[in-house]
Short mmCIF file of C-alpha atoms in Angstrom, two decimals:
data_model
loop_
_atom_site.label_atom_id
_atom_site.label_comp_id
_atom_site.label_asym_id
_atom_site.label_seq_id
_atom_site.Cartn_x
_atom_site.Cartn_y
_atom_site.Cartn_z
CA MET A 20 -226.29 -20.41 74.17
CA THR A 21 -228.46 -22.75 76.21
CA ILE A 22 -225.82 -24.40 78.41
CA ALA A 23 -224.74 -22.12 81.22
CA PHE A 24 -221.23 -21.60 82.60
CA PRO A 25 -220.50 -20.44 86.12
CA LYS A 26 -219.79 -16.74 86.56
CA PRO A 27 -216.01 -16.29 86.50
CA ASP A 28 -214.20 -15.38 89.71
CA GLU A 29 -213.35 -11.67 89.37
CA ALA A 30 -210.63 -11.99 92.01
CA ILE A 31 -208.82 -14.53 89.82
CA LEU A 32 -209.31 -12.47 86.65
CA SER A 33 -207.84 -9.41 88.36
CA ARG A 34 -204.73 -11.43 89.26
CA ARG A 35 -204.15 -12.78 85.74
CA LYS A 36 -200.79 -11.09 85.28
CA GLU A 37 -199.56 -12.39 88.64
CA ILE A 38 -200.78 -15.91 87.87
CA ILE A 39 -199.09 -15.93 84.46
CA GLU A 40 -195.84 -14.74 85.99
CA GLY A 41 -196.01 -17.53 88.55
CA LEU A 42 -196.66 -20.18 85.88
CA GLY A 43 -193.81 -18.71 83.82
CA ARG A 44 -191.37 -19.61 86.57
CA LEU A 45 -192.45 -23.29 86.38
CA VAL A 46 -192.23 -24.08 82.65
CA PRO A 47 -190.18 -22.92 79.65
CA SER A 48 -191.56 -19.87 77.85
CA GLU A 49 -192.64 -21.95 74.81
CA ALA A 50 -194.85 -24.05 77.12
CA LEU A 51 -196.91 -21.10 78.33
CA ILE A 52 -199.55 -19.58 76.01
CA VAL A 53 -200.92 -16.22 77.04
CA SER A 54 -201.75 -14.15 73.92
CA GLU A 55 -205.38 -13.97 72.87
CA ASP A 56 -204.76 -15.25 69.35
CA GLU A 57 -202.88 -18.33 70.62
CA ARG A 58 -205.30 -19.04 73.44
CA ARG A 59 -208.13 -19.06 70.96
CA ALA A 60 -206.97 -22.44 69.66
CA PHE A 61 -207.95 -23.87 73.07
CA GLU A 62 -211.30 -22.10 73.62
CA THR A 63 -213.41 -25.08 72.53
CA ASP A 64 -213.22 -28.83 71.82
CA GLY A 65 -215.30 -31.20 69.70
CA LEU A 66 -218.49 -29.50 70.96
CA THR A 67 -217.73 -26.40 68.93
CA ALA A 68 -221.04 -24.64 69.59
CA TYR A 69 -219.66 -23.51 72.96
CA ARG A 70 -216.50 -21.49 73.58
CA GLN A 71 -214.74 -19.95 76.57
CA MET A 72 -211.37 -18.18 76.46
CA PRO A 73 -209.00 -19.67 79.07
CA LEU A 74 -206.97 -17.54 81.46
CA ALA A 75 -203.80 -19.14 80.10
CA VAL A 76 -202.62 -22.44 78.60
CA VAL A 77 -199.75 -24.50 80.04
CA LEU A 78 -198.17 -27.38 78.12
CA PRO A 79 -195.84 -29.27 80.50
CA SER A 80 -193.45 -32.00 79.35
CA THR A 81 -192.91 -33.97 82.54
CA THR A 82 -194.77 -35.24 85.57
CA GLU A 83 -192.58 -33.00 87.72
CA GLN A 84 -193.74 -29.90 85.82
CA VAL A 85 -197.38 -30.96 86.18
CA SER A 86 -196.85 -31.39 89.94
CA GLU A 87 -195.41 -27.90 90.27
CA ILE A 88 -198.24 -26.39 88.22
CA MET A 89 -200.89 -28.15 90.30
CA ARG A 90 -199.27 -27.08 93.58
CA PHE A 91 -199.18 -23.50 92.37
CA CYS A 92 -202.84 -23.53 91.22
CA ASN A 93 -203.98 -25.11 94.48
CA GLU A 94 -202.16 -22.50 96.58
CA HIS A 95 -203.58 -19.62 94.49
CA GLY A 96 -207.12 -20.98 94.04
CA VAL A 97 -206.80 -21.22 90.22
CA LYS A 98 -209.11 -23.64 88.39
CA VAL A 99 -207.55 -26.21 86.06
CA VAL A 100 -209.10 -27.81 82.96
CA ALA A 101 -207.12 -30.81 81.71
CA ARG A 102 -206.88 -31.28 77.96
CA GLY A 103 -205.60 -34.04 75.70
CA ALA A 104 -206.25 -33.42 72.01
CA GLY A 105 -209.55 -31.56 72.45
CA THR A 106 -211.65 -34.16 70.60
CA SER A 107 -214.30 -34.34 73.36
CA LEU A 108 -217.82 -34.31 71.89
CA CYS A 109 -219.48 -33.46 75.21
CA GLY A 110 -217.56 -30.30 75.99
CA GLY A 111 -215.33 -32.01 78.50
CA ALA A 112 -212.26 -29.90 77.65
CA ILE A 113 -213.97 -26.50 77.16
CA PRO A 114 -212.21 -24.09 79.55
CA GLN A 115 -213.49 -21.24 81.73
CA GLU A 116 -212.37 -17.62 81.74
CA ASP A 117 -210.96 -17.97 85.28
CA ALA A 118 -209.25 -21.31 84.61
CA ILE A 119 -206.02 -22.39 82.99
CA VAL A 120 -205.89 -25.18 80.47
CA LEU A 121 -203.29 -27.83 81.32
CA GLY A 122 -202.59 -29.72 78.10
CA VAL A 123 -200.63 -32.98 78.04
CA ALA A 124 -199.94 -33.05 74.27
CA LYS A 125 -196.18 -32.65 74.74
CA MET A 126 -196.13 -35.75 76.95
CA ASN A 127 -196.43 -38.24 74.10
CA GLN A 128 -193.71 -40.84 74.54
CA VAL A 129 -193.73 -44.63 74.99
CA ILE A 130 -191.78 -45.19 78.23
CA ASP A 131 -191.55 -48.97 78.27
CA VAL A 132 -193.03 -52.01 76.54
CA ASP A 133 -193.12 -55.47 78.14
CA PHE A 134 -194.21 -57.94 75.46
CA GLU A 135 -193.77 -60.93 77.75
CA ASN A 136 -196.33 -59.55 80.24
CA ARG A 137 -198.29 -57.69 77.53
CA THR A 138 -198.14 -54.20 78.98
CA ALA A 139 -196.98 -50.79 77.81
CA ARG A 140 -196.23 -47.74 79.94
CA VAL A 141 -196.90 -44.50 78.04
CA GLN A 142 -197.13 -40.81 78.72
CA SER A 143 -200.74 -39.68 78.69
CA GLY A 144 -200.45 -37.36 75.69
CA ILE A 145 -199.72 -40.18 73.26
CA THR A 146 -202.46 -40.74 70.71
CA ASN A 147 -204.65 -43.81 70.94
CA LEU A 148 -203.39 -45.09 67.58
CA GLY A 149 -199.82 -44.22 68.56
CA ILE A 150 -199.81 -47.04 71.11
CA SER A 151 -200.73 -49.68 68.50
CA GLN A 152 -198.19 -48.22 66.07
CA ALA A 153 -195.48 -48.50 68.72
CA VAL A 154 -196.08 -52.21 69.37
CA SER A 155 -197.27 -53.45 65.97
CA TYR A 156 -193.77 -54.59 64.88
CA GLU A 157 -194.12 -57.48 67.33
CA GLY A 158 -197.69 -58.25 66.27
CA PHE A 159 -199.41 -56.47 69.19
CA PHE A 160 -202.04 -53.76 69.40
CA TYR A 161 -204.03 -51.65 71.88
CA ALA A 162 -207.67 -52.66 71.65
CA PRO A 163 -209.93 -49.60 72.32
CA ASP A 164 -210.32 -47.76 69.02
CA PRO A 165 -212.48 -44.60 69.09
CA SER A 166 -213.26 -43.09 65.70
CA SER A 167 -210.96 -40.23 66.64
CA GLN A 168 -208.08 -42.62 67.44
CA LEU A 169 -205.72 -40.87 65.03
CA ALA A 170 -205.94 -37.70 67.18
CA CYS A 171 -207.37 -38.48 70.62
CA THR A 172 -204.99 -39.05 73.52
CA ILE A 173 -204.90 -41.83 76.10
CA ALA A 174 -205.45 -39.08 78.71
CA GLY A 175 -208.80 -38.22 77.14
CA ASN A 176 -209.64 -41.87 76.70
CA ILE A 177 -209.10 -42.47 80.43
CA ALA A 178 -211.08 -39.35 81.32
CA MET A 179 -214.14 -40.46 79.36
CA ASN A 180 -213.65 -44.27 79.48
CA SER A 181 -213.66 -44.27 75.68
CA GLY A 182 -214.67 -47.28 73.59
CA GLY A 183 -214.75 -47.85 69.87
CA ALA A 184 -215.94 -50.20 67.17
CA HIS A 185 -213.87 -53.18 68.30
CA CYS A 186 -214.66 -52.91 72.02
CA LEU A 187 -217.55 -55.38 71.83
CA LYS A 188 -215.01 -58.17 72.16
CA TYR A 189 -212.10 -56.46 73.92
CA GLY A 190 -213.80 -54.00 76.22
CA VAL A 191 -213.49 -50.26 76.66
CA THR A 192 -210.69 -48.26 78.25
CA THR A 193 -211.34 -49.45 81.80
CA ASN A 194 -210.92 -53.08 80.66
CA ASN A 195 -207.52 -52.30 79.14
CA LEU A 196 -206.09 -49.93 81.74
CA MET A 197 -203.80 -51.38 84.39
CA GLY A 198 -202.31 -48.37 86.14
CA VAL A 199 -201.83 -44.60 86.14
CA THR A 200 -199.47 -41.98 87.43
CA MET A 201 -201.68 -39.17 88.67
CA VAL A 202 -200.90 -35.74 90.04
CA MET A 203 -203.24 -34.66 92.84
CA LEU A 204 -204.54 -31.14 93.31
CA ASP A 205 -201.85 -30.31 95.87
CA GLY A 206 -199.08 -31.57 93.58
CA THR A 207 -198.68 -34.99 95.17
CA VAL A 208 -197.74 -37.68 92.63
CA VAL A 209 -199.42 -41.06 93.19
CA GLU A 210 -199.13 -44.45 91.45
CA ILE A 211 -202.37 -46.38 91.21
CA GLY A 212 -202.33 -49.91 89.82
CA GLY A 213 -199.33 -50.92 87.78
CA ASP A 214 -197.70 -53.65 85.73
CA TYR A 215 -199.80 -56.45 87.12
CA LEU A 216 -203.27 -57.86 86.87
CA ASP A 217 -204.79 -56.56 90.06
CA SER A 218 -203.85 -54.46 93.05
CA ALA A 219 -204.61 -54.62 96.73
CA GLY A 220 -207.12 -52.34 98.41
CA TYR A 221 -209.92 -50.30 96.89
CA ASP A 222 -210.35 -50.19 93.15
CA LEU A 223 -209.27 -46.57 92.80
CA LEU A 224 -208.32 -47.19 89.18
CA GLY A 225 -211.95 -47.99 88.39
CA LEU A 226 -212.93 -44.72 90.04
CA ILE A 227 -210.41 -42.64 88.13
CA CYS A 228 -211.24 -44.08 84.70
CA GLY A 229 -214.21 -42.04 83.52
CA SER A 230 -213.80 -39.25 86.11
CA GLU A 231 -213.49 -36.51 83.41
CA GLY A 232 -210.44 -34.76 84.84
CA GLN A 233 -212.08 -34.00 88.16
CA LEU A 234 -209.92 -36.13 90.47
CA GLY A 235 -206.40 -35.41 89.25
CA ILE A 236 -204.14 -35.08 86.19
CA ILE A 237 -203.04 -38.34 84.54
CA THR A 238 -199.45 -38.09 83.29
CA GLU A 239 -198.64 -41.74 82.60
CA ALA A 240 -200.64 -44.92 82.03
CA VAL A 241 -199.96 -48.62 81.97
CA VAL A 242 -202.15 -50.27 79.36
CA ARG A 243 -202.78 -53.85 78.30
CA ILE A 244 -201.54 -54.73 74.83
CA LEU A 245 -202.80 -57.78 72.98
CA ARG A 246 -201.49 -60.13 70.35
CA ALA A 247 -203.19 -59.39 67.04
CA ALA A 248 -205.46 -62.14 65.68
CA GLU A 249 -204.36 -64.21 62.68
CA GLY A 250 -206.92 -62.48 60.53
CA ALA A 251 -210.22 -60.60 60.53
CA ARG A 252 -213.03 -60.21 58.04
CA PRO A 253 -216.19 -58.09 58.06
CA ALA A 254 -219.58 -58.94 56.58
CA LEU A 255 -222.18 -56.41 55.59
CA PHE A 256 -225.94 -56.96 55.99
CA GLY A 257 -228.64 -54.68 54.54
CA PHE A 258 -232.20 -54.79 55.91
CA SER A 259 -235.58 -53.54 54.70
CA SER A 260 -236.44 -52.06 58.09
CA VAL A 261 -234.79 -50.54 61.12
CA GLU A 262 -236.69 -53.02 63.30
CA ASP A 263 -235.28 -56.05 61.44
CA ALA A 264 -231.71 -54.76 61.82
CA GLY A 265 -232.17 -54.09 65.52
CA ALA A 266 -233.74 -57.47 66.09
CA CYS A 267 -230.87 -59.17 64.23
CA VAL A 268 -228.38 -57.51 66.57
CA ALA A 269 -230.25 -58.81 69.60
CA ALA A 270 -230.41 -62.29 68.01
CA ILE A 271 -226.65 -62.41 67.34
CA ILE A 272 -225.76 -61.38 70.89
CA GLY A 273 -228.49 -63.62 72.34
CA ALA A 274 -226.96 -66.60 70.54
CA GLY A 275 -223.76 -66.12 72.55
CA ILE A 276 -221.71 -64.95 69.59
CA ILE A 277 -219.35 -62.09 70.30
CA PRO A 278 -218.00 -60.60 67.07
CA VAL A 279 -215.03 -58.31 67.35
CA ALA A 280 -217.32 -55.53 66.09
CA LEU A 281 -221.00 -55.12 65.36
CA GLU A 282 -221.83 -51.70 63.92
CA TYR A 283 -225.18 -50.22 62.82
CA MET A 284 -225.97 -47.56 60.19
CA ASP A 285 -229.44 -46.42 59.12
CA LYS A 286 -230.39 -45.18 55.65
CA PRO A 287 -229.42 -41.52 56.07
CA ALA A 288 -226.02 -42.57 57.48
CA ILE A 289 -225.53 -45.12 54.68
CA GLN A 290 -226.24 -42.50 51.99
CA ILE A 291 -224.01 -39.88 53.62
CA CYS A 292 -221.07 -42.23 54.10
CA GLU A 293 -221.36 -43.85 50.66
CA ALA A 294 -221.29 -40.46 48.97
CA PHE A 295 -218.06 -39.67 50.80
CA ALA A 296 -216.19 -43.00 51.00
CA HIS A 297 -217.59 -44.96 48.00
CA ALA A 298 -217.45 -48.06 50.15
CA GLY A 299 -219.95 -50.07 48.13
CA TYR A 300 -222.78 -49.77 50.66
CA PRO A 301 -226.28 -50.78 49.50
CA LEU A 302 -228.47 -47.71 48.92
CA ASP A 303 -231.78 -49.61 48.70
CA VAL A 304 -231.94 -50.63 52.36
CA GLU A 305 -233.24 -48.95 55.48
CA ALA A 306 -230.48 -50.15 57.81
CA MET A 307 -227.16 -51.91 57.64
CA LEU A 308 -224.96 -53.93 59.98
CA ILE A 309 -221.20 -54.37 59.75
CA CYS A 310 -220.22 -57.53 61.59
CA GLU A 311 -216.52 -58.38 61.89
CA VAL A 312 -215.06 -61.63 63.23
CA GLU A 313 -211.44 -62.65 63.67
CA GLY A 314 -209.25 -65.71 64.17
CA SER A 315 -207.88 -68.39 61.84
CA ASP A 316 -209.39 -68.79 58.37
CA GLN A 317 -211.37 -71.77 59.61
CA GLU A 318 -212.69 -69.90 62.66
CA ILE A 319 -213.69 -66.93 60.56
CA GLU A 320 -215.53 -69.04 58.03
CA ASP A 321 -217.40 -70.94 60.75
CA MET A 322 -218.44 -67.87 62.66
CA LEU A 323 -219.56 -65.96 59.56
CA ARG A 324 -221.61 -68.98 58.48
CA ARG A 325 -223.37 -69.01 61.87
CA ILE A 326 -224.02 -65.26 61.76
CA VAL A 327 -225.45 -65.43 58.24
CA ALA A 328 -227.78 -68.21 59.40
CA ILE A 329 -228.94 -66.07 62.36
CA ALA A 330 -229.56 -63.11 60.06
CA GLU A 331 -231.62 -65.01 57.45
CA PRO A 332 -234.96 -65.00 59.37
CA PHE A 333 -234.78 -61.17 59.29
CA LYS A 334 -234.75 -61.29 55.47
CA PRO A 335 -231.66 -59.21 54.68
CA LYS A 336 -231.76 -57.66 51.18
CA THR A 337 -227.98 -57.62 51.04
CA ILE A 338 -225.34 -59.98 52.40
CA LYS A 339 -221.78 -59.10 51.46
CA VAL A 340 -218.90 -60.99 53.04
CA SER A 341 -215.55 -59.33 52.39
CA GLN A 342 -213.31 -61.35 50.10
CA SER A 343 -210.16 -59.18 50.25
CA GLU A 344 -208.25 -56.71 52.36
CA ALA A 345 -209.32 -53.95 49.98
CA GLU A 346 -213.01 -54.78 50.49
CA SER A 347 -212.53 -54.87 54.27
CA ALA A 348 -210.74 -51.52 54.20
CA ALA A 349 -213.55 -49.98 52.13
CA ILE A 350 -216.27 -51.27 54.48
CA TRP A 351 -214.50 -49.77 57.49
CA LYS A 352 -213.56 -46.55 55.73
CA GLY A 353 -217.24 -45.74 55.36
CA ARG A 354 -217.97 -46.40 59.04
CA LYS A 355 -214.92 -44.63 60.42
CA SER A 356 -215.63 -41.51 58.32
CA ALA A 357 -219.26 -41.23 59.42
CA PHE A 358 -218.83 -38.15 61.62
CA GLY A 359 -216.70 -36.26 59.12
CA ALA A 360 -218.92 -37.23 56.20
CA THR A 361 -222.01 -36.01 58.02
CA GLY A 362 -220.28 -32.72 58.69
CA ARG A 363 -220.06 -32.17 54.93
CA VAL A 364 -223.83 -32.10 54.54
CA ALA A 365 -225.15 -30.57 57.79
CA ASP A 366 -224.32 -29.30 61.21
CA TYR A 367 -225.01 -31.93 63.83
CA ILE A 368 -224.76 -32.89 67.43
CA CYS A 369 -223.78 -36.43 68.34
CA MET A 370 -225.59 -38.13 71.21
CA ASP A 371 -224.06 -40.95 73.24
CA GLY A 372 -226.72 -42.87 75.17
CA THR A 373 -226.49 -46.56 75.92
CA ILE A 374 -229.39 -49.00 76.04
CA PRO A 375 -230.05 -52.73 76.51
CA THR A 376 -229.63 -54.35 73.11
CA GLY A 377 -233.09 -55.92 73.34
CA GLN A 378 -234.56 -52.41 73.25
CA LEU A 379 -232.90 -51.44 69.92
CA PRO A 380 -235.95 -51.83 67.62
CA TYR A 381 -238.16 -49.72 69.87
CA VAL A 382 -235.53 -47.06 70.58
CA LEU A 383 -234.55 -46.64 66.94
CA LYS A 384 -238.19 -46.06 66.02
CA ARG A 385 -238.59 -43.49 68.79
CA ILE A 386 -235.40 -41.67 67.82
CA ASP A 387 -236.79 -41.11 64.36
CA GLU A 388 -240.10 -39.90 65.80
CA ILE A 389 -238.32 -37.49 68.18
CA ALA A 390 -236.23 -35.95 65.39
CA LYS A 391 -239.25 -35.54 63.13
CA SER A 392 -241.23 -33.90 65.93
CA TYR A 393 -238.67 -31.10 65.87
CA GLY A 394 -238.53 -30.95 62.08
CA LEU A 395 -234.97 -32.28 62.00
CA GLY A 396 -233.12 -35.15 60.37
CA VAL A 397 -231.19 -37.84 62.21
CA ALA A 398 -228.52 -40.30 61.04
CA ASN A 399 -227.88 -43.27 63.26
CA VAL A 400 -224.45 -44.88 63.36
CA PHE A 401 -223.36 -46.71 66.49
CA HIS A 402 -221.84 -49.66 68.32
CA ALA A 403 -224.86 -51.93 68.11
CA GLY A 404 -223.37 -54.93 69.87
CA ASP A 405 -223.14 -53.14 73.24
CA GLY A 406 -226.06 -50.80 72.68
CA ASN A 407 -223.93 -47.63 72.58
CA LEU A 408 -225.95 -45.25 70.37
CA HIS A 409 -224.55 -42.33 68.37
CA PRO A 410 -227.52 -40.62 66.68
CA LEU A 411 -226.39 -37.56 64.75
CA VAL A 412 -229.13 -34.93 65.02
CA MET A 413 -228.72 -32.71 61.94
CA PHE A 414 -229.58 -29.03 61.75
CA ASP A 415 -228.62 -25.79 60.00
CA THR A 416 -226.77 -23.43 62.31
CA ASN A 417 -227.62 -20.52 59.97
CA LYS A 418 -231.32 -20.91 60.74
CA PRO A 419 -232.25 -19.18 64.01
CA GLY A 420 -233.43 -21.57 66.67
CA GLU A 421 -232.35 -24.79 64.87
CA MET A 422 -229.42 -25.50 67.17
CA GLU A 423 -231.68 -25.12 70.18
CA LYS A 424 -234.16 -27.57 68.57
CA ALA A 425 -231.35 -30.03 67.96
CA GLU A 426 -230.23 -29.80 71.58
CA LYS A 427 -233.76 -30.39 72.82
CA ALA A 428 -234.15 -33.38 70.48
CA GLY A 429 -230.86 -34.74 71.80
CA GLU A 430 -232.02 -34.35 75.40
CA ASP A 431 -235.21 -36.25 74.58
CA ILE A 432 -233.17 -39.07 73.05
CA LEU A 433 -231.02 -39.33 76.17
CA ARG A 434 -234.10 -39.35 78.38
CA LEU A 435 -235.43 -42.19 76.25
CA CYS A 436 -232.21 -44.15 76.84
CA VAL A 437 -232.61 -43.81 80.59
CA GLU A 438 -236.33 -44.70 80.42
CA VAL A 439 -235.61 -48.08 78.77
CA GLY A 440 -232.99 -49.00 81.35
CA GLY A 441 -229.88 -47.50 79.78
CA CYS A 442 -227.71 -44.51 80.67
CA LEU A 443 -226.75 -41.04 79.50
CA THR A 444 -223.31 -41.87 78.10
CA GLY A 445 -221.39 -44.83 76.84
CA GLU A 446 -218.01 -43.32 75.99
CA HIS A 447 -218.19 -39.57 75.30
CA GLY A 448 -218.66 -38.57 78.92
CA VAL A 449 -221.02 -36.06 80.55
CA GLY A 450 -219.03 -32.82 80.23
CA ILE A 451 -221.34 -29.85 79.86
CA GLU A 452 -223.58 -31.49 77.27
CA LYS A 453 -225.31 -33.93 79.65
CA ARG A 454 -224.55 -32.15 82.93
CA ASP A 455 -228.09 -30.89 83.45
CA LEU A 456 -229.56 -34.28 82.56
CA MET A 457 -227.80 -36.05 85.41
CA THR A 458 -230.97 -35.63 87.48
CA GLU A 459 -232.79 -37.79 84.93
CA GLN A 460 -230.61 -40.74 85.83
CA PHE A 461 -229.63 -40.04 89.47
CA ASN A 462 -231.69 -38.93 92.44
CA PRO A 463 -230.38 -36.26 94.86
CA VAL A 464 -228.93 -38.87 97.22
CA ASP A 465 -227.00 -40.52 94.38
CA LEU A 466 -225.63 -37.18 93.15
CA ALA A 467 -224.66 -36.08 96.64
CA GLN A 468 -222.72 -39.27 97.19
CA GLN A 469 -220.83 -38.84 93.90
CA MET A 470 -220.03 -35.24 94.77
CA ARG A 471 -218.72 -36.28 98.19
CA VAL A 472 -216.33 -38.74 96.54
CA ARG A 473 -215.20 -36.02 94.16
CA GLY A 474 -214.67 -33.68 97.10
CA VAL A 475 -212.18 -36.06 98.72
CA PHE A 476 -209.84 -35.53 95.75
CA ASP A 477 -210.73 -31.89 95.05
CA PRO A 478 -212.35 -30.19 98.06
CA LEU A 479 -212.13 -26.72 96.44
CA TRP A 480 -213.74 -27.83 93.15
CA LEU A 481 -210.84 -26.46 91.13
CA LEU A 482 -210.56 -29.36 88.65
CA ASN A 483 -212.82 -29.08 85.60
CA PRO A 484 -215.48 -27.55 87.84
CA ALA A 485 -218.16 -26.63 85.30
CA LYS A 486 -218.61 -30.21 84.16
CA VAL A 487 -220.56 -33.42 85.07
CA PHE A 488 -222.69 -32.17 88.02
CA PRO A 489 -225.58 -29.68 87.60
CA LEU A 490 -224.57 -26.18 88.72
CA GLU A 491 -227.57 -26.03 91.05
CA GLY A 492 -227.50 -28.24 94.12
CA ARG A 493 -223.75 -28.69 94.30
CA LEU A 494 -222.25 -29.46 97.67
CA ALA A 495 -220.42 -26.53 99.21
CA ALA A 496 -216.66 -26.59 98.81
#
């Protein structure tokens, strides 16, 4: 294990029975998980290389129960790790031995939908896709669409400011979030934002979105819902080189065209996904773009014609414009299954750096060089339109030292993103994975200021305390 966790508080561990009894008075027995076998289901998240057994797991069903739990934990100095569905790829929901896990999965209802004003109020444990399914009968949808949208919750999306393939046009979570109900550390329930476009005062909503469960527990959210377009159609472009594909992305964005999605896959990713999904991907190319546009039939035809013209100078070997819903579904099946398909052939870690799109050709070349320098493979599949990279660094966990090599390669890739003017994370968050790289992007003054803001909400550092900020150099509680 190369990522360290803080030493657990022995005083808390010694009071485990007392703490469990106290929590048991606040929620029904079925909402409190204390046995070792049952707690084991919560010891890790999507970053499965790291595991910590929680002190206990509480699964409240209402904001009032969350408030009582938080008040109890604050009074007794118990750490709290918030959890949605546990799909975090950066270790954001991994617990600690002296912390409880507070899961919101039981809070999964749609509270209200206002089609006239295009908003929906939901409990934070609803899945991302569940929101779209709840409003689709009126022709509406919720725009952010992470690859894990079938499982991930809106709570986790807010915590990490999640994006997705179609966020090039519609924005990420922060662009589609209008308000939250949040429970503070002392149990106080606050409403921030709401069913309207903007709110008076400081933009606290912008601060909360992406705060990784360190400022409070989100129990409800008001999100923007949108009218679905008349139609949508993807086109697939295959290129002879990584550089040509990257340059084509920059040219499309530079021309002022904003497709609804612009996704990139390199040759290893193409081969892995085609073997799994049989999507009809070209196997004789080095890189591929999936470019989707939407609107009326005339708008779609016009935009695709312009995009094909922009791509032609980069000499694509393959141009395939979808001609049916079945072809569109196949193209997206391959892309959406990339992470699972890669898991069939190798262990991997998924990086999440973001770069200026003009740097794509250079960065893609360097990523390949970095992986090869460690003797590892890498498959690149990412949101090319906004420069949000997802290189999958592949290794064999059964070979001693390979996971450590993969982690070091991943760190070098993230440093590269910062060097070219980007940042450490686009949508996965910092968690434990990038915690010790924060000094690569922020100087001590920057980090101190961020920690001071955090301390206003959580002066005792009880909320998700092992995450985001390096363990060394933290401000005293």
